[in-house]
Tab-separated table of C-alpha atoms in Angstrom:
chain	number	residue	atom	x	y	z
A	1	UNK	CA	12.636	43.652	-49.269
A	2	UNK	CA	11.898	44.959	-45.799
A	3	UNK	CA	14.287	44.297	-42.919
A	4	UNK	CA	15.203	40.614	-42.737
A	5	UNK	CA	13.750	39.250	-39.497
A	6	UNK	CA	14.372	35.967	-37.689
A	7	UNK	CA	10.645	35.206	-37.192
A	8	UNK	CA	7.377	36.135	-38.916
A	9	UNK	CA	3.807	36.290	-37.651
A	10	UNK	CA	0.628	35.493	-39.594
A	11	UNK	CA	0.275	39.039	-40.951
A	12	UNK	CA	3.848	38.886	-42.248
A	13	UNK	CA	3.321	35.597	-44.060
A	14	UNK	CA	0.052	36.858	-45.558
A	15	UNK	CA	2.052	39.838	-46.877
A	16	UNK	CA	4.410	37.287	-48.449
A	17	UNK	CA	1.427	35.532	-50.060
A	18	UNK	CA	0.361	38.866	-51.561
A	19	UNK	CA	3.867	39.411	-52.970
A	20	UNK	CA	4.668	42.297	-50.632
A	21	UNK	CA	7.452	40.817	-48.506
A	22	UNK	CA	10.198	40.117	-51.050
A	23	UNK	CA	9.044	42.501	-53.781
A	24	UNK	CA	7.281	42.064	-57.131
A	25	UNK	CA	8.285	39.007	-59.141
A	26	UNK	CA	9.948	37.286	-56.176
A	27	UNK	CA	9.131	34.376	-53.883
A	28	UNK	CA	5.585	34.232	-52.525
A	29	UNK	CA	3.806	31.849	-50.204
A	30	UNK	CA	0.419	30.502	-51.258
A	31	UNK	CA	-2.642	32.127	-49.742
A	32	UNK	CA	-5.018	30.329	-47.376
A	33	UNK	CA	-6.275	27.673	-47.449
A	34	UNK	CA	-3.112	26.337	-49.157
A	35	UNK	CA	-0.834	28.210	-46.760
A	36	UNK	CA	0.146	25.395	-44.403
A	37	UNK	CA	1.553	27.276	-41.398
A	38	UNK	CA	0.517	30.161	-39.164
A	39	UNK	CA	3.912	31.556	-38.187
A	40	UNK	CA	7.600	31.176	-38.847
A	41	UNK	CA	9.309	30.852	-35.499
A	42	UNK	CA	12.915	30.882	-36.712
A	43	UNK	CA	14.918	31.649	-39.835
A	44	UNK	CA	18.701	31.498	-39.637
A	45	UNK	CA	21.162	31.692	-42.526
A	46	UNK	CA	23.875	29.686	-40.765
A	47	UNK	CA	21.843	27.378	-38.527
A	48	UNK	CA	20.403	23.921	-38.935
A	49	UNK	CA	21.853	20.445	-39.002
A	50	UNK	CA	24.208	21.239	-41.896
A	51	UNK	CA	25.143	24.821	-40.907
A	52	UNK	CA	23.734	26.199	-44.172
A	53	UNK	CA	20.485	27.608	-42.872
A	54	UNK	CA	17.252	26.563	-41.257
A	55	UNK	CA	13.636	27.584	-40.991
A	56	UNK	CA	11.016	26.506	-38.437
A	57	UNK	CA	7.252	27.054	-38.543
A	58	UNK	CA	4.066	26.155	-36.683
A	59	UNK	CA	0.484	25.414	-37.711
A	60	UNK	CA	-2.391	25.559	-35.227
A	61	UNK	CA	-4.730	22.654	-35.969
A	62	UNK	CA	-8.434	23.336	-35.666
A	63	UNK	CA	-11.013	20.554	-36.075
A	64	UNK	CA	-12.866	22.551	-38.766
A	65	UNK	CA	-9.910	22.850	-41.188
A	66	UNK	CA	-11.096	22.328	-44.785
A	67	UNK	CA	-9.239	19.079	-45.467
A	68	UNK	CA	-10.701	17.174	-42.497
A	69	UNK	CA	-14.189	17.323	-44.049
A	70	UNK	CA	-13.103	15.567	-47.243
A	71	UNK	CA	-10.051	13.427	-46.401
A	72	UNK	CA	-11.374	10.881	-45.411
A	73	UNK	CA	-15.102	11.015	-44.631
A	74	UNK	CA	-15.569	9.269	-41.295
A	75	UNK	CA	-11.789	9.080	-40.729
A	76	UNK	CA	-10.453	12.651	-41.036
A	77	UNK	CA	-6.695	13.099	-41.449
A	78	UNK	CA	-4.507	15.827	-42.911
A	79	UNK	CA	-3.333	14.709	-46.365
A	80	UNK	CA	0.359	13.839	-46.372
A	81	UNK	CA	0.895	15.944	-49.478
A	82	UNK	CA	-0.096	19.085	-47.529
A	83	UNK	CA	2.594	18.518	-44.922
A	84	UNK	CA	5.106	17.935	-47.689
A	85	UNK	CA	3.928	21.105	-49.423
A	86	UNK	CA	4.512	23.046	-46.190
A	87	UNK	CA	8.160	21.941	-46.269
A	88	UNK	CA	8.482	23.083	-49.888
A	89	UNK	CA	6.764	26.385	-48.994
A	90	UNK	CA	9.276	26.954	-46.204
A	91	UNK	CA	12.242	26.146	-48.442
A	92	UNK	CA	11.034	28.674	-51.029
A	93	UNK	CA	10.454	31.265	-48.310
A	94	UNK	CA	14.025	30.720	-47.089
A	95	UNK	CA	15.420	31.393	-50.582
A	96	UNK	CA	13.356	34.590	-50.860
A	97	UNK	CA	14.429	35.605	-47.352
A	98	UNK	CA	18.061	35.307	-48.481
A	99	UNK	CA	17.274	37.971	-51.082
A	100	UNK	CA	17.585	35.688	-54.083
A	101	UNK	CA	15.246	36.926	-56.851
A	102	UNK	CA	12.652	34.808	-58.655
A	103	UNK	CA	9.394	32.947	-58.139
A	104	UNK	CA	9.549	29.687	-56.212
A	105	UNK	CA	8.561	26.258	-57.431
A	106	UNK	CA	8.748	22.829	-55.842
A	107	UNK	CA	10.899	20.555	-57.978
A	108	UNK	CA	11.229	17.209	-56.207
A	109	UNK	CA	11.842	15.241	-53.063
A	110	UNK	CA	14.256	12.352	-52.744
A	111	UNK	CA	12.492	10.410	-49.999
A	112	UNK	CA	9.446	10.843	-47.781
A	113	UNK	CA	8.524	8.740	-44.757
A	114	UNK	CA	5.209	8.991	-42.937
A	115	UNK	CA	5.275	7.762	-39.336
A	116	UNK	CA	2.002	9.174	-38.058
A	117	UNK	CA	-1.005	11.358	-38.798
A	118	UNK	CA	-2.504	14.735	-38.060
A	119	UNK	CA	-6.135	14.408	-36.958
A	120	UNK	CA	-8.708	16.900	-35.623
A	121	UNK	CA	-7.452	15.994	-32.123
A	122	UNK	CA	-3.976	17.324	-32.938
A	123	UNK	CA	-3.357	20.792	-31.540
A	124	UNK	CA	-0.006	21.901	-32.989
A	125	UNK	CA	2.068	20.932	-36.015
A	126	UNK	CA	5.715	21.968	-36.045
A	127	UNK	CA	7.871	21.950	-39.164
A	128	UNK	CA	11.611	22.160	-39.642
A	129	UNK	CA	13.740	22.537	-42.749
A	130	UNK	CA	17.534	22.305	-42.687
A	131	UNK	CA	19.276	23.521	-45.825
A	132	UNK	CA	21.975	21.277	-47.234
A	133	UNK	CA	22.886	23.391	-50.243
A	134	UNK	CA	21.907	26.732	-51.732
A	135	UNK	CA	22.942	27.357	-55.333
A	136	UNK	CA	22.793	31.046	-56.287
A	137	UNK	CA	24.165	30.971	-59.826
A	138	UNK	CA	22.206	30.869	-63.043
A	139	UNK	CA	20.219	28.102	-61.407
A	140	UNK	CA	18.795	29.103	-58.026
A	141	UNK	CA	18.145	25.940	-56.056
A	142	UNK	CA	17.663	25.046	-52.409
A	143	UNK	CA	18.201	21.452	-51.306
A	144	UNK	CA	17.081	20.581	-47.790
A	145	UNK	CA	15.912	17.920	-45.382
A	146	UNK	CA	12.676	18.505	-43.513
A	147	UNK	CA	10.546	17.099	-40.734
A	148	UNK	CA	7.090	17.525	-39.283
A	149	UNK	CA	5.840	16.876	-35.744
A	150	UNK	CA	2.264	16.559	-34.480
A	151	UNK	CA	1.961	17.573	-30.825
A	152	UNK	CA	5.696	16.983	-30.442
A	153	UNK	CA	5.759	13.519	-32.045
A	154	UNK	CA	7.633	13.060	-35.345
A	155	UNK	CA	5.198	12.161	-38.146
A	156	UNK	CA	6.936	13.066	-41.456
A	157	UNK	CA	10.516	13.010	-42.633
A	158	UNK	CA	11.577	14.286	-46.066
A	159	UNK	CA	15.044	14.112	-47.562
A	160	UNK	CA	16.424	16.138	-50.442
A	161	UNK	CA	13.560	18.602	-50.848
A	162	UNK	CA	14.335	20.696	-53.924
A	163	UNK	CA	12.914	24.132	-54.575
A	164	UNK	CA	14.011	26.448	-57.359
A	165	UNK	CA	13.519	30.124	-58.068
A	166	UNK	CA	12.919	31.237	-61.646
A	167	UNK	CA	12.856	34.705	-63.177
A	168	UNK	CA	9.522	35.539	-64.779
A	169	UNK	CA	9.744	36.673	-68.399
């Protein structure tokens, strides 16, 4: 892996999607249009609410994003599952950033609450993930709580996000 940075721009996260950031066979982000953020503004191994690490990201909302045209016709909103996927994506990125080998996979979420929506009028989505536990043994697992804000207003809250890393055979 290249030098571990505390923030990543769009070119960096596209390199991660191509498998170039953490090396072959290791954590990758999905490519656009499934990549759900434009930059990672902070990654810290000891930060966050629980002192076990945190990651923050931002997504610039444009009215012509692909999901607005189909969800829902006449009442466009960002699907809740895409915001949740962004939190899983960030958790997997964090594990790869730590240098833990393996490909990431979302495993589960304990609880999700939706308090608002992202519409074409929204300008900026902010995400935060606070790690609660990182297991680095035979099982590589990150457990975290996450949140999402639309133009500064909380809209999603997720507890006990679980992402694992598995070695490819």
